[in-house]
Amino acid sequence: MPHDKQRRYDAGAPATAVELNHTVVHAADRRLSAEFIAAILGLEVGAPFGPFLPVDLGNGVTLDYYEKRDEPIQSQHYAFLVPDEHFDAMIGRLEAVGVTYFADPSHTEPGRINRLFGGRGAYFDDPSGHNMEIITRPYARP
């Protein structure tokens, strides 16, 4: 929609009333990608729901994996806030399956983690090329 023709919307709902419920994650192989992230995060893959294969996260958000075999997958970034006491196990699972993790989003520091905002974090690719991130502290915004 052209900028000059955009409608102005009333900010009706307070920010605390709005929650992300689910998002679609495109994958070349929905089962492979859903099982991969579930295994790394220590979660389970749910029963298929139509064309989607869900992975439920702890805050009520669902990743709905959707298979797109005949089109290239546009890489997206997904960041997961994880308990500090589970971080080492997740890194261990990445190492066990031979997936390189990085301290930075550009993937220039292999096999290292970051310590941003007093926590720990790492980036890694999923089977469809999405840039996944695990962090133990949310990023502080100014």
PDB file of N, CA and C in Angstrom, residues 48-117:
ATOM      1  N   PRO A  48       0.562 -33.721  13.419  1.00  0.00           N
ATOM      2  CA  PRO A  48       0.289 -32.839  12.285  1.00  0.00           C
ATOM      3  C   PRO A  48      -1.064 -32.153  12.430  1.00  0.00           C
ATOM      4  N   PHE A  49      -1.115 -30.902  11.975  1.00  0.00           N
ATOM      5  CA  PHE A  49      -2.329 -30.094  12.007  1.00  0.00           C
ATOM      6  C   PHE A  49      -2.491 -29.528  10.607  1.00  0.00           C
ATOM      7  N   GLY A  50      -3.300 -30.201   9.792  1.00  0.00           N
ATOM      8  CA  GLY A  50      -3.405 -29.823   8.386  1.00  0.00           C
ATOM      9  C   GLY A  50      -2.042 -29.989   7.739  1.00  0.00           C
ATOM     10  N   PRO A  51      -1.583 -28.970   7.014  1.00  0.00           N
ATOM     11  CA  PRO A  51      -0.269 -29.074   6.364  1.00  0.00           C
ATOM     12  C   PRO A  51       0.898 -28.727   7.299  1.00  0.00           C
ATOM     13  N   PHE A  52       0.600 -28.472   8.564  1.00  0.00           N
ATOM     14  CA  PHE A  52       1.616 -28.005   9.502  1.00  0.00           C
ATOM     15  C   PHE A  52       2.058 -29.096  10.467  1.00  0.00           C
ATOM     16  N   LEU A  53       3.313 -29.007  10.876  1.00  0.00           N
ATOM     17  CA  LEU A  53       3.860 -29.881  11.901  1.00  0.00           C
ATOM     18  C   LEU A  53       4.321 -28.961  13.029  1.00  0.00           C
ATOM     19  N   PRO A  54       3.621 -28.979  14.172  1.00  0.00           N
ATOM     20  CA  PRO A  54       3.882 -27.983  15.216  1.00  0.00           C
ATOM     21  C   PRO A  54       4.947 -28.388  16.225  1.00  0.00           C
ATOM     22  N   VAL A  55       5.646 -27.369  16.700  1.00  0.00           N
ATOM     23  CA  VAL A  55       6.540 -27.488  17.846  1.00  0.00           C
ATOM     24  C   VAL A  55       6.096 -26.401  18.818  1.00  0.00           C
ATOM     25  N   ASP A  56       5.568 -26.823  19.950  1.00  0.00           N
ATOM     26  CA  ASP A  56       5.080 -25.868  20.949  1.00  0.00           C
ATOM     27  C   ASP A  56       6.223 -25.408  21.838  1.00  0.00           C
ATOM     28  N   LEU A  57       6.306 -24.091  22.026  1.00  0.00           N
ATOM     29  CA  LEU A  57       7.314 -23.506  22.892  1.00  0.00           C
ATOM     30  C   LEU A  57       6.708 -23.251  24.269  1.00  0.00           C
ATOM     31  N   GLY A  58       7.519 -22.985  25.245  1.00  0.00           N
ATOM     32  CA  GLY A  58       7.073 -22.856  26.623  1.00  0.00           C
ATOM     33  C   GLY A  58       6.206 -21.651  26.926  1.00  0.00           C
ATOM     34  N   ASN A  59       6.175 -20.664  26.052  1.00  0.00           N
ATOM     35  CA  ASN A  59       5.395 -19.455  26.317  1.00  0.00           C
ATOM     36  C   ASN A  59       4.094 -19.409  25.525  1.00  0.00           C
ATOM     37  N   GLY A  60       3.646 -20.559  25.042  1.00  0.00           N
ATOM     38  CA  GLY A  60       2.374 -20.620  24.331  1.00  0.00           C
ATOM     39  C   GLY A  60       2.475 -20.354  22.839  1.00  0.00           C
ATOM     40  N   VAL A  61       3.645 -20.103  22.326  1.00  0.00           N
ATOM     41  CA  VAL A  61       3.842 -19.869  20.893  1.00  0.00           C
ATOM     42  C   VAL A  61       4.150 -21.205  20.219  1.00  0.00           C
ATOM     43  N   THR A  62       3.595 -21.387  19.036  1.00  0.00           N
ATOM     44  CA  THR A  62       3.839 -22.603  18.266  1.00  0.00           C
ATOM     45  C   THR A  62       4.580 -22.261  16.987  1.00  0.00           C
ATOM     46  N   LEU A  63       5.613 -23.052  16.695  1.00  0.00           N
ATOM     47  CA  LEU A  63       6.262 -22.992  15.392  1.00  0.00           C
ATOM     48  C   LEU A  63       5.554 -24.016  14.522  1.00  0.00           C
ATOM     49  N   ASP A  64       4.883 -23.571  13.483  1.00  0.00           N
ATOM     50  CA  ASP A  64       4.164 -24.460  12.581  1.00  0.00           C
ATOM     51  C   ASP A  64       5.012 -24.676  11.332  1.00  0.00           C
ATOM     52  N   TYR A  65       5.656 -25.839  11.255  1.00  0.00           N
ATOM     53  CA  TYR A  65       6.522 -26.142  10.114  1.00  0.00           C
ATOM     54  C   TYR A  65       5.672 -26.514   8.905  1.00  0.00           C
ATOM     55  N   TYR A  66       5.955 -25.842   7.793  1.00  0.00           N
ATOM     56  CA  TYR A  66       5.207 -26.004   6.552  1.00  0.00           C
ATOM     57  C   TYR A  66       6.200 -26.329   5.440  1.00  0.00           C
ATOM     58  N   GLU A  67       5.922 -27.398   4.727  1.00  0.00           N
ATOM     59  CA  GLU A  67       6.856 -27.878   3.709  1.00  0.00           C
ATOM     60  C   GLU A  67       6.687 -27.145   2.385  1.00  0.00           C
ATOM     61  N   LYS A  68       7.820 -26.663   1.854  1.00  0.00           N
ATOM     62  CA  LYS A  68       7.875 -26.023   0.536  1.00  0.00           C
ATOM     63  C   LYS A  68       9.016 -26.677  -0.222  1.00  0.00           C
ATOM     64  N   ARG A  69       8.734 -27.737  -0.946  1.00  0.00           N
ATOM     65  CA  ARG A  69       9.793 -28.486  -1.638  1.00  0.00           C
ATOM     66  C   ARG A  69      10.174 -27.893  -2.984  1.00  0.00           C
ATOM     67  N   ASP A  70       9.246 -27.218  -3.662  1.00  0.00           N
ATOM     68  CA  ASP A  70       9.508 -26.759  -5.025  1.00  0.00           C
ATOM     69  C   ASP A  70       9.955 -25.305  -5.112  1.00  0.00           C
ATOM     70  N   GLU A  71      10.188 -24.670  -3.970  1.00  0.00           N
ATOM     71  CA  GLU A  71      10.610 -23.276  -3.953  1.00  0.00           C
ATOM     72  C   GLU A  71      11.784 -23.122  -3.001  1.00  0.00           C
ATOM     73  N   PRO A  72      12.654 -22.168  -3.296  1.00  0.00           N
ATOM     74  CA  PRO A  72      13.741 -21.932  -2.340  1.00  0.00           C
ATOM     75  C   PRO A  72      13.170 -21.397  -1.021  1.00  0.00           C
ATOM     76  N   ILE A  73      13.821 -21.754   0.068  1.00  0.00           N
ATOM     77  CA  ILE A  73      13.408 -21.296   1.391  1.00  0.00           C
ATOM     78  C   ILE A  73      14.110 -19.975   1.683  1.00  0.00           C
ATOM     79  N   GLN A  74      13.338 -18.964   2.012  1.00  0.00           N
ATOM     80  CA  GLN A  74      13.902 -17.675   2.409  1.00  0.00           C
ATOM     81  C   GLN A  74      14.344 -17.788   3.860  1.00  0.00           C
ATOM     82  N   SER A  75      15.628 -17.629   4.098  1.00  0.00           N
ATOM     83  CA  SER A  75      16.164 -17.760   5.448  1.00  0.00           C
ATOM     84  C   SER A  75      15.569 -16.701   6.377  1.00  0.00           C
ATOM     85  N   GLN A  76      15.172 -17.139   7.548  1.00  0.00           N
ATOM     86  CA  GLN A  76      14.630 -16.263   8.589  1.00  0.00           C
ATOM     87  C   GLN A  76      15.478 -16.432   9.844  1.00  0.00           C
ATOM     88  N   HIS A  77      15.261 -15.551  10.808  1.00  0.00           N
ATOM     89  CA  HIS A  77      15.962 -15.633  12.086  1.00  0.00           C
ATOM     90  C   HIS A  77      14.939 -15.916  13.179  1.00  0.00           C
ATOM     91  N   TYR A  78      15.240 -16.908  14.006  1.00  0.00           N
ATOM     92  CA  TYR A  78      14.387 -17.254  15.141  1.00  0.00           C
ATOM     93  C   TYR A  78      15.266 -17.301  16.383  1.00  0.00           C
ATOM     94  N   ALA A  79      14.909 -16.517  17.398  1.00  0.00           N
ATOM     95  CA  ALA A  79      15.686 -16.470  18.640  1.00  0.00           C
ATOM     96  C   ALA A  79      14.857 -17.087  19.757  1.00  0.00           C
ATOM     97  N   PHE A  80      15.489 -17.965  20.533  1.00  0.00           N
ATOM     98  CA  PHE A  80      14.816 -18.674  21.619  1.00  0.00           C
ATOM     99  C   PHE A  80      15.460 -18.303  22.944  1.00  0.00           C
ATOM    100  N   LEU A  81      14.670 -17.785  23.851  1.00  0.00           N
ATOM    101  CA  LEU A  81      15.128 -17.503  25.206  1.00  0.00           C
ATOM    102  C   LEU A  81      15.037 -18.815  25.975  1.00  0.00           C
ATOM    103  N   VAL A  82      16.183 -19.308  26.438  1.00  0.00           N
ATOM    104  CA  VAL A  82      16.246 -20.628  27.066  1.00  0.00           C
ATOM    105  C   VAL A  82      16.782 -20.490  28.492  1.00  0.00           C
ATOM    106  N   PRO A  83      16.396 -21.402  29.388  1.00  0.00           N
ATOM    107  CA  PRO A  83      16.930 -21.353  30.753  1.00  0.00           C
ATOM    108  C   PRO A  83      18.447 -21.573  30.739  1.00  0.00           C
ATOM    109  N   ASP A  84      19.153 -20.797  31.523  1.00  0.00           N
ATOM    110  CA  ASP A  84      20.605 -20.905  31.579  1.00  0.00           C
ATOM    111  C   ASP A  84      21.049 -22.325  31.907  1.00  0.00           C
ATOM    112  N   GLU A  85      20.309 -22.993  32.785  1.00  0.00           N
ATOM    113  CA  GLU A  85      20.710 -24.347  33.184  1.00  0.00           C
ATOM    114  C   GLU A  85      20.529 -25.382  32.071  1.00  0.00           C
ATOM    115  N   HIS A  86      19.873 -25.015  30.957  1.00  0.00           N
ATOM    116  CA  HIS A  86      19.697 -25.927  29.824  1.00  0.00           C
ATOM    117  C   HIS A  86      20.609 -25.589  28.645  1.00  0.00           C
ATOM    118  N   PHE A  87      21.273 -24.455  28.713  1.00  0.00           N
ATOM    119  CA  PHE A  87      22.086 -23.977  27.599  1.00  0.00           C
ATOM    120  C   PHE A  87      23.199 -24.966  27.228  1.00  0.00           C
ATOM    121  N   ASP A  88      23.950 -25.434  28.213  1.00  0.00           N
ATOM    122  CA  ASP A  88      25.057 -26.354  27.927  1.00  0.00           C
ATOM    123  C   ASP A  88      24.571 -27.642  27.268  1.00  0.00           C
ATOM    124  N   ALA A  89      23.415 -28.139  27.693  1.00  0.00           N
ATOM    125  CA  ALA A  89      22.869 -29.358  27.085  1.00  0.00           C
ATOM    126  C   ALA A  89      22.507 -29.107  25.618  1.00  0.00           C
ATOM    127  N   MET A  90      21.991 -27.929  25.317  1.00  0.00           N
ATOM    128  CA  MET A  90      21.649 -27.597  23.930  1.00  0.00           C
ATOM    129  C   MET A  90      22.903 -27.510  23.073  1.00  0.00           C
ATOM    130  N   ILE A  91      23.944 -26.892  23.600  1.00  0.00           N
ATOM    131  CA  ILE A  91      25.218 -26.830  22.881  1.00  0.00           C
ATOM    132  C   ILE A  91      25.749 -28.251  22.670  1.00  0.00           C
ATOM    133  N   GLY A  92      25.629 -29.088  23.693  1.00  0.00           N
ATOM    134  CA  GLY A  92      26.056 -30.479  23.585  1.00  0.00           C
ATOM    135  C   GLY A  92      25.295 -31.234  22.515  1.00  0.00           C
ATOM    136  N   ARG A  93      23.990 -30.980  22.392  1.00  0.00           N
ATOM    137  CA  ARG A  93      23.194 -31.650  21.360  1.00  0.00           C
ATOM    138  C   ARG A  93      23.597 -31.170  19.965  1.00  0.00           C
ATOM    139  N   LEU A  94      23.915 -29.879  19.826  1.00  0.00           N
ATOM    140  CA  LEU A  94      24.414 -29.377  18.539  1.00  0.00           C
ATOM    141  C   LEU A  94      25.713 -30.082  18.173  1.00  0.00           C
ATOM    142  N   GLU A  95      26.618 -30.178  19.127  1.00  0.00           N
ATOM    143  CA  GLU A  95      27.897 -30.850  18.882  1.00  0.00           C
ATOM    144  C   GLU A  95      27.682 -32.322  18.547  1.00  0.00           C
ATOM    145  N   ALA A  96      26.761 -32.975  19.241  1.00  0.00           N
ATOM    146  CA  ALA A  96      26.515 -34.406  19.025  1.00  0.00           C
ATOM    147  C   ALA A  96      26.023 -34.710  17.612  1.00  0.00           C
ATOM    148  N   VAL A  97      25.276 -33.775  17.015  1.00  0.00           N
ATOM    149  CA  VAL A  97      24.778 -34.013  15.655  1.00  0.00           C
ATOM    150  C   VAL A  97      25.648 -33.331  14.595  1.00  0.00           C
ATOM    151  N   GLY A  98      26.775 -32.765  15.032  1.00  0.00           N
ATOM    152  CA  GLY A  98      27.728 -32.187  14.087  1.00  0.00           C
ATOM    153  C   GLY A  98      27.323 -30.854  13.503  1.00  0.00           C
ATOM    154  N   VAL A  99      26.512 -30.086  14.231  1.00  0.00           N
ATOM    155  CA  VAL A  99      26.103 -28.769  13.755  1.00  0.00           C
ATOM    156  C   VAL A  99      26.999 -27.716  14.413  1.00  0.00           C
ATOM    157  N   THR A 100      27.637 -26.902  13.586  1.00  0.00           N
ATOM    158  CA  THR A 100      28.499 -25.843  14.093  1.00  0.00           C
ATOM    159  C   THR A 100      27.654 -24.705  14.635  1.00  0.00           C
ATOM    160  N   TYR A 101      28.022 -24.205  15.789  1.00  0.00           N
ATOM    161  CA  TYR A 101      27.375 -23.027  16.364  1.00  0.00           C
ATOM    162  C   TYR A 101      28.392 -21.888  16.351  1.00  0.00           C
ATOM    163  N   PHE A 102      27.879 -20.678  16.458  1.00  0.00           N
ATOM    164  CA  PHE A 102      28.698 -19.480  16.315  1.00  0.00           C
ATOM    165  C   PHE A 102      28.337 -18.465  17.399  1.00  0.00           C
ATOM    166  N   ALA A 103      29.291 -17.601  17.716  1.00  0.00           N
ATOM    167  CA  ALA A 103      29.057 -16.559  18.717  1.00  0.00           C
ATOM    168  C   ALA A 103      28.328 -15.357  18.125  1.00  0.00           C
ATOM    169  N   ASP A 104      28.261 -15.278  16.804  1.00  0.00           N
ATOM    170  CA  ASP A 104      27.725 -14.087  16.157  1.00  0.00           C
ATOM    171  C   ASP A 104      26.735 -14.455  15.048  1.00  0.00           C
ATOM    172  N   PRO A 105      25.822 -13.525  14.726  1.00  0.00           N
ATOM    173  CA  PRO A 105      24.809 -13.822  13.710  1.00  0.00           C
ATOM    174  C   PRO A 105      25.364 -13.965  12.304  1.00  0.00           C
ATOM    175  N   SER A 106      26.551 -13.442  12.051  1.00  0.00           N
ATOM    176  CA  SER A 106      27.163 -13.567  10.732  1.00  0.00           C
ATOM    177  C   SER A 106      27.943 -14.869  10.569  1.00  0.00           C
ATOM    178  N   HIS A 107      27.981 -15.660  11.634  1.00  0.00           N
ATOM    179  CA  HIS A 107      28.649 -16.968  11.614  1.00  0.00           C
ATOM    180  C   HIS A 107      30.140 -16.858  11.274  1.00  0.00           C
ATOM    181  N   THR A 108      30.827 -15.928  11.935  1.00  0.00           N
ATOM    182  CA  THR A 108      32.268 -15.783  11.708  1.00  0.00           C
ATOM    183  C   THR A 108      33.100 -16.306  12.876  1.00  0.00           C
ATOM    184  N   GLU A 109      32.445 -16.685  13.981  1.00  0.00           N
ATOM    185  CA  GLU A 109      33.166 -17.172  15.158  1.00  0.00           C
ATOM    186  C   GLU A 109      32.689 -18.584  15.505  1.00  0.00           C
ATOM    187  N   PRO A 110      33.132 -19.603  14.730  1.00  0.00           N
ATOM    188  CA  PRO A 110      32.648 -20.969  14.937  1.00  0.00           C
ATOM    189  C   PRO A 110      33.109 -21.576  16.261  1.00  0.00           C
ATOM    190  N   GLY A 111      32.224 -22.381  16.843  1.00  0.00           N
ATOM    191  CA  GLY A 111      32.550 -23.107  18.063  1.00  0.00           C
ATOM    192  C   GLY A 111      32.650 -22.238  19.292  1.00  0.00           C
ATOM    193  N   ARG A 112      32.158 -21.011  19.197  1.00  0.00           N
ATOM    194  CA  ARG A 112      32.215 -20.094  20.332  1.00  0.00           C
ATOM    195  C   ARG A 112      30.812 -19.611  20.668  1.00  0.00           C
ATOM    196  N   ILE A 113      30.623 -19.182  21.909  1.00  0.00           N
ATOM    197  CA  ILE A 113      29.362 -18.576  22.338  1.00  0.00           C
ATOM    198  C   ILE A 113      29.627 -17.114  22.662  1.00  0.00           C
ATOM    199  N   ASN A 114      28.560 -16.337  22.772  1.00  0.00           N
ATOM    200  CA  ASN A 114      28.719 -14.949  23.198  1.00  0.00           C
ATOM    201  C   ASN A 114      28.224 -14.802  24.635  1.00  0.00           C
ATOM    202  N   ARG A 115      28.523 -13.703  25.232  1.00  0.00           N
ATOM    203  CA  ARG A 115      28.113 -13.420  26.612  1.00  0.00           C
ATOM    204  C   ARG A 115      27.465 -12.037  26.691  1.00  0.00           C
ATOM    205  N   LEU A 116      26.549 -11.805  25.782  1.00  0.00           N
ATOM    206  CA  LEU A 116      25.878 -10.513  25.719  1.00  0.00           C
ATOM    207  C   LEU A 116      24.884 -10.338  26.862  1.00  0.00           C
ATOM    208  N   PHE A 117      24.837  -9.139  27.402  1.00  0.00           N
ATOM    209  CA  PHE A 117      23.861  -8.748  28.419  1.00  0.00           C
ATOM    210  C   PHE A 117      23.882  -9.648  29.649  1.00  0.00           C
TER     211      PHE A 117
END
